């Protein structure tokens, strides 16, 4: 989202002589929530905006001019997309495709071109732009911490052809070698495990309890029940315990990049 709204909020806060914490206290919010809004990473709810207007004596400006994002994503994913931008830790499990925030442009286009009914080239372009924009969270060298747990099938399927797949895998390799992402591969030899039911994203935040997002064919759900989130975290941990260690996973990634279907 544009940071214009956040910049204006910051200007009004500073004009009022308030720190982020002081504004948070006055508006009954958290300091990190204020920081996210000012940085353009989060859109306040209408109730948040009302309280900010009241605390800053700005009439109804912040309430009336809430930003509207032009993000091209499936309706069921929108809530998860916004949460993804706020998370301080993300743990992905991928069953079929490389997680969205780790995709290259050509790989993303190949994935999105498989949709049914088929999308126009213009719509596909919008979807690709949105997916690549999600990856900008990795521009920060530290936050969010990202782990990627990948079923071996993710590496073996030549999405978009061999060149596209090799480019995608080497993008993952570079992220791992830089220490920006941890990647672990669950080899075929493990057999069945619970996470084979769907893809899964676990998210942790500064100012709210952890959440989970699961997705299947044409359906996705954000899970906020503490019991459900704890159960999904446990399933992730069990699957991670069966995965290859980081160094062995990195070796498999490099070997597979030589050509889909390559086996050590």
Coordinates of N, CA, C and O in Angstrom, one line a residue, residues 49-180:
X49 N -9.0 4.2 12.9 CA -8.9 5.5 12.3 C -9.7 6.6 13.0 O -9.3 7.7 13.2
X50 N -10.9 6.1 13.5 CA -11.8 7.1 14.3 C -11.0 7.5 15.6 O -11.0 8.7 15.9
X51 N -10.4 6.5 16.2 CA -9.7 6.8 17.5 C -8.5 7.7 17.2 O -8.2 8.6 18.0
X52 N -7.8 7.5 16.1 CA -6.7 8.3 15.7 C -7.1 9.7 15.5 O -6.5 10.7 15.9
X53 N -8.2 9.9 14.7 CA -8.7 11.2 14.5 C -9.0 11.9 15.8 O -8.7 13.1 16.0
X54 N -9.6 11.2 16.7 CA -10.0 11.8 18.0 C -8.8 12.2 18.8 O -8.7 13.3 19.4
X55 N -7.8 11.3 18.8 CA -6.6 11.6 19.6 C -5.8 12.7 19.0 O -5.1 13.5 19.7
X56 N -5.8 12.9 17.7 CA -5.0 14.0 17.0 C -5.8 15.2 16.7 O -5.3 16.2 16.2
X57 N -7.1 15.1 17.0 CA -8.0 16.3 16.7 C -8.0 16.6 15.2 O -7.9 17.8 14.9
X58 N -8.1 15.6 14.4 CA -8.0 15.8 12.9 C -9.4 15.6 12.3 O -9.5 15.3 11.1
X59 N -10.5 15.9 13.1 CA -11.8 15.7 12.5 C -12.1 14.3 12.1 O -12.0 13.4 12.9
X60 N -12.5 14.1 10.8 CA -12.7 12.7 10.4 C -11.8 12.4 9.2 O -12.1 11.5 8.4
X61 N -10.6 13.1 9.1 CA -9.8 12.9 7.9 C -9.2 11.5 7.8 O -9.3 10.9 6.7
X62 N -8.7 11.0 8.9 CA -8.1 9.6 8.8 C -9.2 8.6 8.6 O -8.9 7.5 8.0
X63 N -10.4 8.8 9.0 CA -11.5 7.9 8.8 C -12.0 8.0 7.4 O -12.4 7.0 6.8
X64 N -12.0 9.2 6.8 CA -12.6 9.4 5.5 C -11.7 9.0 4.4 O -12.1 8.6 3.3
X65 N -10.4 9.0 4.6 CA -9.4 8.7 3.5 C -8.6 7.5 3.7 O -7.4 7.4 3.4
X66 N -9.2 6.4 4.3 CA -8.6 5.2 4.4 C -8.1 4.7 3.0 O -8.9 4.7 2.1
X67 N -6.9 4.2 2.9 CA -6.4 3.8 1.6 C -7.2 2.5 1.1 O -7.6 1.7 1.9
X68 N -7.3 2.4 -0.2 CA -7.9 1.2 -0.8 C -6.8 0.6 -1.6 O -6.2 1.2 -2.5
X69 N -6.5 -0.7 -1.3 CA -5.4 -1.3 -2.1 C -5.9 -2.0 -3.3 O -7.0 -2.5 -3.3
X70 N -5.1 -1.9 -4.4 CA -5.5 -2.5 -5.6 C -4.7 -3.8 -5.8 O -3.9 -4.0 -6.7
X71 N -4.9 -4.7 -4.9 CA -4.1 -6.0 -4.9 C -4.9 -7.0 -5.6 O -6.1 -7.2 -5.3
X72 N -4.3 -7.7 -6.5 CA -4.9 -8.8 -7.3 C -4.7 -10.1 -6.6 O -3.6 -10.7 -6.9
X73 N -5.6 -10.6 -5.8 CA -5.4 -11.9 -5.1 C -6.8 -12.5 -5.0 O -7.8 -11.8 -5.1
X74 N -6.9 -13.8 -4.8 CA -8.2 -14.4 -4.6 C -8.8 -13.9 -3.3 O -8.1 -13.5 -2.3
X75 N -10.1 -13.7 -3.3 CA -10.8 -13.2 -2.1 C -10.5 -13.9 -0.8 O -10.3 -13.2 0.2
X76 N -10.4 -15.2 -0.9 CA -10.1 -16.0 0.3 C -8.7 -15.8 0.9 O -8.4 -16.1 2.0
X77 N -7.8 -15.2 0.0 CA -6.4 -15.0 0.5 C -6.2 -13.6 1.0 O -5.1 -13.3 1.6
X78 N -7.1 -12.6 0.8 CA -6.8 -11.2 1.1 C -6.4 -11.0 2.5 O -5.5 -10.3 2.9
X79 N -7.2 -11.6 3.5 CA -6.9 -11.4 4.9 C -5.5 -12.0 5.2 O -4.7 -11.3 5.9
X80 N -5.1 -13.1 4.7 CA -3.8 -13.7 4.9 C -2.7 -12.8 4.3 O -1.6 -12.7 4.9
X81 N -3.0 -12.2 3.2 CA -2.0 -11.3 2.5 C -1.6 -10.1 3.4 O -0.5 -9.8 3.6
X82 N -2.7 -9.5 4.0 CA -2.4 -8.4 4.9 C -1.7 -8.8 6.1 O -0.8 -8.1 6.6
X83 N -2.0 -10.0 6.7 CA -1.3 -10.5 7.9 C 0.1 -10.8 7.6 O 1.0 -10.5 8.4
X84 N 0.4 -11.3 6.4 CA 1.7 -11.7 6.0 C 2.7 -10.4 6.0 O 3.8 -10.5 6.4
X85 N 2.1 -9.3 5.7 CA 2.9 -8.0 5.7 C 3.2 -7.6 7.1 O 4.1 -6.7 7.2
X86 N 2.5 -8.0 8.1 CA 2.7 -7.6 9.4 C 3.5 -8.6 10.3 O 3.9 -8.2 11.4
X87 N 3.7 -9.8 9.8 CA 4.3 -10.8 10.6 C 5.8 -10.6 10.9 O 6.5 -10.0 10.1
X88 N 6.2 -11.0 12.1 CA 7.6 -10.9 12.4 C 8.3 -12.3 12.2 O 9.5 -12.4 12.1
X89 N 7.5 -13.3 12.1 CA 8.0 -14.7 11.7 C 7.0 -15.4 10.9 O 5.8 -15.4 11.2
X90 N 7.4 -16.0 9.8 CA 6.6 -16.8 8.9 C 7.2 -18.1 8.7 O 8.4 -18.2 8.3
X91 N 6.4 -19.2 8.8 CA 6.9 -20.5 8.5 C 5.9 -21.1 7.5 O 4.8 -21.3 7.7
X92 N 6.5 -21.4 6.3 CA 5.7 -21.9 5.2 C 5.9 -23.4 5.1 O 7.0 -23.9 5.2
X93 N 4.8 -24.0 4.7 CA 4.9 -25.4 4.2 C 4.3 -25.5 2.8 O 3.2 -25.0 2.6
X94 N 5.1 -26.0 1.8 CA 4.6 -26.0 0.5 C 4.5 -27.5 0.0 O 5.5 -28.3 0.2
X95 N 3.4 -27.8 -0.6 CA 3.1 -29.1 -1.0 C 3.4 -29.3 -2.5 O 3.8 -30.3 -3.0
X96 N 3.0 -28.3 -3.3 CA 3.1 -28.4 -4.8 C 3.9 -27.3 -5.4 O 4.6 -27.6 -6.4
X97 N 3.8 -26.1 -4.9 CA 4.5 -24.9 -5.5 C 5.4 -24.2 -4.5 O 5.1 -24.3 -3.3
X98 N 6.4 -23.6 -4.9 CA 7.2 -22.7 -4.1 C 6.3 -21.7 -3.4 O 5.4 -21.1 -4.1
X99 N 6.4 -21.4 -2.1 CA 5.6 -20.4 -1.5 C 5.7 -19.0 -2.2 O 6.7 -18.6 -2.8
X100 N 4.5 -18.3 -2.2 CA 4.4 -17.1 -3.0 C 5.5 -16.1 -2.8 O 6.0 -15.4 -3.7
X101 N 5.8 -15.8 -1.5 CA 6.8 -14.8 -1.2 C 8.2 -15.1 -1.7 O 9.1 -14.3 -1.6
X102 N 8.4 -16.4 -2.1 CA 9.7 -16.8 -2.5 C 9.8 -17.1 -4.0 O 10.8 -17.5 -4.6
X103 N 8.7 -16.7 -4.8 CA 8.7 -17.0 -6.2 C 9.4 -15.9 -7.0 O 9.3 -14.8 -6.7
X104 N 10.0 -16.4 -8.1 CA 10.5 -15.5 -9.1 C 9.4 -15.1 -10.1 O 8.3 -15.7 -10.1
X105 N 9.7 -14.0 -10.9 CA 8.6 -13.6 -11.8 C 8.2 -14.6 -12.8 O 7.0 -14.8 -13.0
X106 N 9.1 -15.3 -13.4 CA 8.8 -16.3 -14.4 C 8.1 -17.5 -13.8 O 7.1 -18.0 -14.4
X107 N 8.5 -17.9 -12.7 CA 7.9 -19.0 -12.0 C 6.4 -18.6 -11.6 O 5.5 -19.4 -11.8
X108 N 6.3 -17.4 -11.0 CA 4.9 -17.0 -10.6 C 4.0 -16.9 -11.8 O 2.8 -17.3 -11.7
X109 N 4.5 -16.4 -13.0 CA 3.7 -16.4 -14.2 C 3.3 -17.8 -14.6 O 2.1 -18.0 -15.0
X110 N 4.2 -18.7 -14.5 CA 3.9 -20.1 -14.9 C 2.8 -20.7 -14.0 O 1.9 -21.4 -14.5
X111 N 2.9 -20.4 -12.7 CA 1.9 -20.9 -11.8 C 0.6 -20.3 -12.0 O -0.5 -21.0 -12.1
X112 N 0.5 -19.0 -12.2 CA -0.7 -18.3 -12.4 C -1.4 -18.6 -13.7 O -2.6 -18.4 -13.8
X113 N -0.6 -19.0 -14.7 CA -1.2 -19.3 -16.0 C -2.0 -20.6 -16.0 O -2.6 -20.9 -17.0
X114 N -1.9 -21.4 -14.9 CA -2.6 -22.6 -14.8 C -4.0 -22.4 -14.3 O -4.8 -23.4 -14.2
X115 N -4.4 -21.2 -14.0 CA -5.8 -21.0 -13.4 C -6.9 -21.4 -14.4 O -6.7 -21.3 -15.6
X116 N -8.0 -21.7 -13.8 CA -9.2 -22.0 -14.6 C -10.4 -21.4 -13.9 O -10.6 -21.5 -12.7
X117 N -11.3 -20.7 -14.7 CA -11.1 -20.4 -16.1 C -9.8 -19.6 -16.4 O -9.3 -18.9 -15.5
X118 N -9.3 -19.6 -17.6 CA -8.1 -18.9 -17.9 C -8.3 -17.4 -17.7 O -9.3 -16.9 -17.9
X119 N -7.2 -16.8 -17.3 CA -7.2 -15.3 -17.1 C -6.6 -14.6 -18.4 O -5.8 -15.2 -19.1
X120 N -7.0 -13.4 -18.6 CA -6.4 -12.6 -19.7 C -4.9 -12.3 -19.3 O -4.5 -12.4 -18.2
X121 N -4.2 -11.9 -20.4 CA -2.8 -11.5 -20.1 C -2.7 -10.3 -19.2 O -1.8 -10.3 -18.4
X122 N -3.6 -9.4 -19.4 CA -3.6 -8.2 -18.5 C -3.8 -8.6 -17.0 O -3.1 -8.1 -16.1
X123 N -4.8 -9.5 -16.8 CA -5.1 -9.9 -15.4 C -3.9 -10.7 -14.9 O -3.6 -10.6 -13.7
X124 N -3.3 -11.5 -15.7 CA -2.2 -12.3 -15.2 C -1.0 -11.4 -14.8 O -0.4 -11.6 -13.8
X125 N -0.8 -10.3 -15.6 CA 0.2 -9.3 -15.2 C -0.1 -8.7 -13.9 O 0.8 -8.5 -13.0
X126 N -1.4 -8.4 -13.6 CA -1.7 -7.8 -12.3 C -1.5 -8.8 -11.2 O -1.0 -8.4 -10.1
X127 N -1.8 -10.1 -11.4 CA -1.6 -11.1 -10.4 C -0.1 -11.3 -10.1 O 0.4 -11.4 -8.9
X128 N 0.7 -11.2 -11.2 CA 2.2 -11.4 -11.0 C 2.8 -10.2 -10.2 O 3.6 -10.4 -9.3
X129 N 2.3 -9.0 -10.5 CA 2.8 -7.8 -9.8 C 2.5 -7.9 -8.4 O 3.3 -7.6 -7.5
X130 N 1.3 -8.3 -8.0 CA 0.9 -8.4 -6.6 C 1.7 -9.5 -5.9 O 2.2 -9.3 -4.8
X131 N 2.0 -10.6 -6.6 CA 2.8 -11.7 -6.0 C 4.2 -11.2 -5.7 O 4.8 -11.5 -4.6
X132 N 4.8 -10.5 -6.7 CA 6.1 -10.0 -6.5 C 6.2 -8.9 -5.4 O 7.2 -8.8 -4.7
X133 N 5.1 -8.1 -5.3 CA 5.1 -7.1 -4.2 C 5.1 -7.7 -2.9 O 5.7 -7.2 -1.9
X134 N 4.4 -8.9 -2.7 CA 4.4 -9.6 -1.4 C 5.9 -9.9 -1.0 O 6.2 -9.9 0.2
X135 N 6.7 -10.2 -2.0 CA 8.1 -10.7 -1.7 C 8.9 -9.5 -1.1 O 10.0 -9.8 -0.6
X136 N 8.5 -8.3 -1.2 CA 9.3 -7.1 -0.8 C 9.5 -7.2 0.7 O 10.3 -6.5 1.3
X137 N 8.7 -8.0 1.5 CA 9.0 -8.1 2.9 C 10.4 -8.7 3.1 O 10.9 -8.5 4.2
X138 N 10.9 -9.4 2.1 CA 12.3 -9.9 2.3 C 13.4 -8.9 2.1 O 14.5 -9.2 2.3
X139 N 13.0 -7.7 1.7 CA 14.0 -6.6 1.5 C 14.6 -6.2 2.8 O 15.7 -5.8 2.9
X140 N 13.8 -6.3 3.9 CA 14.3 -6.1 5.3 C 15.2 -7.3 5.6 O 14.9 -8.4 5.4
X141 N 16.5 -7.0 6.0 CA 17.4 -8.1 6.2 C 17.2 -9.0 7.3 O 17.8 -10.1 7.5
X142 N 16.2 -8.6 8.2 CA 16.0 -9.4 9.4 C 14.6 -9.9 9.6 O 14.3 -11.0 9.9
X143 N 13.6 -9.0 9.4 CA 12.2 -9.3 9.7 C 11.4 -9.2 8.4 O 11.5 -8.3 7.6
X144 N 10.5 -10.2 8.2 CA 10.2 -11.3 9.1 C 11.2 -12.5 9.0 O 11.8 -12.6 7.9
X145 N 11.4 -13.2 10.0 CA 12.2 -14.5 9.9 C 11.3 -15.4 9.1 O 10.1 -15.6 9.3
X146 N 11.9 -16.1 8.1 CA 11.2 -16.9 7.2 C 11.8 -18.3 7.1 O 13.0 -18.5 6.9
X147 N 11.0 -19.3 7.4 CA 11.3 -20.7 7.2 C 10.5 -21.3 6.1 O 9.3 -21.0 6.0
X148 N 11.1 -22.1 5.2 CA 10.3 -22.8 4.2 C 10.5 -24.3 4.3 O 11.6 -24.8 4.1
X149 N 9.4 -25.0 4.5 CA 9.4 -26.4 4.6 C 8.8 -26.9 3.3 O 7.6 -26.7 3.0
X150 N 9.6 -27.6 2.5 CA 9.2 -28.0 1.1 C 9.1 -29.5 0.9 O 10.1 -30.2 1.2
X151 N 7.9 -29.9 0.4 CA 7.9 -31.3 0.0 C 8.8 -31.5 -1.2 O 8.9 -30.6 -2.0
X152 N 9.4 -32.6 -1.3 CA 10.3 -32.8 -2.5 C 9.6 -32.6 -3.8 O 10.3 -32.2 -4.8
X153 N 8.3 -32.9 -3.9 CA 7.6 -32.7 -5.1 C 7.7 -31.3 -5.6 O 7.6 -31.0 -6.8
X154 N 7.8 -30.3 -4.7 CA 7.9 -28.9 -5.1 C 9.2 -28.7 -6.0 O 9.1 -27.9 -7.0
X155 N 10.2 -29.4 -5.7 CA 11.5 -29.3 -6.5 C 11.5 -30.1 -7.8 O 12.1 -29.7 -8.8
X156 N 10.8 -31.2 -7.8 CA 10.9 -32.1 -8.9 C 9.9 -31.7 -10.0 O 10.2 -32.1 -11.2
X157 N 8.9 -31.0 -9.8 CA 7.9 -30.6 -10.8 C 8.5 -29.4 -11.6 O 8.7 -28.3 -11.0
X158 N 8.7 -29.6 -12.9 CA 9.3 -28.5 -13.7 C 8.3 -27.5 -14.1 O 7.9 -27.4 -15.3
X159 N 7.8 -26.7 -13.2 CA 6.9 -25.6 -13.4 C 7.5 -24.6 -14.4 O 8.5 -24.0 -14.1
X160 N 6.8 -24.4 -15.5 CA 7.3 -23.4 -16.5 C 8.5 -23.9 -17.4 O 9.0 -23.1 -18.2
X161 N 8.9 -25.1 -17.2 CA 10.0 -25.7 -17.9 C 11.3 -25.7 -17.1 O 11.4 -25.1 -16.0
X162 N 12.3 -26.3 -17.7 CA 13.5 -26.5 -16.9 C 14.3 -25.2 -16.6 O 14.8 -25.1 -15.5
X163 N 14.3 -24.3 -17.5 CA 15.0 -23.0 -17.3 C 14.4 -22.2 -16.2 O 15.0 -21.7 -15.3
X164 N 13.0 -22.1 -16.2 CA 12.3 -21.4 -15.2 C 12.5 -22.1 -13.9 O 12.7 -21.4 -12.8
X165 N 12.4 -23.4 -13.8 CA 12.5 -24.1 -12.6 C 13.9 -24.0 -12.0 O 14.1 -23.8 -10.8
X166 N 14.9 -24.0 -12.8 CA 16.3 -23.9 -12.4 C 16.5 -22.5 -11.8 O 17.2 -22.3 -10.7
X167 N 16.0 -21.5 -12.5 CA 16.1 -20.1 -12.0 C 15.4 -20.0 -10.6 O 16.0 -19.3 -9.7
X168 N 14.3 -20.6 -10.5 CA 13.5 -20.5 -9.2 C 14.3 -21.2 -8.1 O 14.4 -20.6 -7.0
X169 N 14.8 -22.3 -8.3 CA 15.5 -23.0 -7.3 C 16.8 -22.3 -6.9 O 17.1 -22.2 -5.7
X170 N 17.5 -21.7 -7.8 CA 18.7 -21.0 -7.5 C 18.4 -19.7 -6.7 O 19.2 -19.2 -5.9
X171 N 17.2 -19.1 -7.0 CA 16.7 -18.0 -6.2 C 16.6 -18.4 -4.7 O 17.0 -17.7 -3.8
X172 N 16.0 -19.6 -4.5 CA 15.9 -20.1 -3.1 C 17.3 -20.4 -2.5 O 17.6 -20.0 -1.4
X173 N 18.2 -20.9 -3.4 CA 19.6 -21.2 -2.9 C 20.2 -19.9 -2.4 O 20.9 -19.9 -1.3
X174 N 20.1 -18.8 -3.2 CA 20.7 -17.6 -2.8 C 20.1 -17.0 -1.5 O 20.9 -16.5 -0.7
X175 N 18.8 -17.1 -1.3 CA 18.2 -16.7 -0.1 C 18.7 -17.5 1.1 O 18.9 -16.9 2.2
X176 N 18.9 -18.8 0.9 CA 19.4 -19.6 2.0 C 20.8 -19.3 2.3 O 21.2 -19.1 3.5
X177 N 21.6 -19.1 1.3 CA 23.1 -18.9 1.5 C 23.3 -17.5 2.1 O 24.3 -17.3 2.8
X178 N 22.4 -16.6 1.8 CA 22.5 -15.3 2.5 C 22.1 -15.3 3.9 O 22.2 -14.3 4.7
X179 N 21.4 -16.4 4.3 CA 20.9 -16.5 5.7 C 19.6 -15.8 5.8 O 19.1 -15.7 7.0
X180 N 19.0 -15.4 4.7 CA 17.7 -14.7 4.8 C 16.5 -15.6 5.0 O 15.5 -15.3 5.6

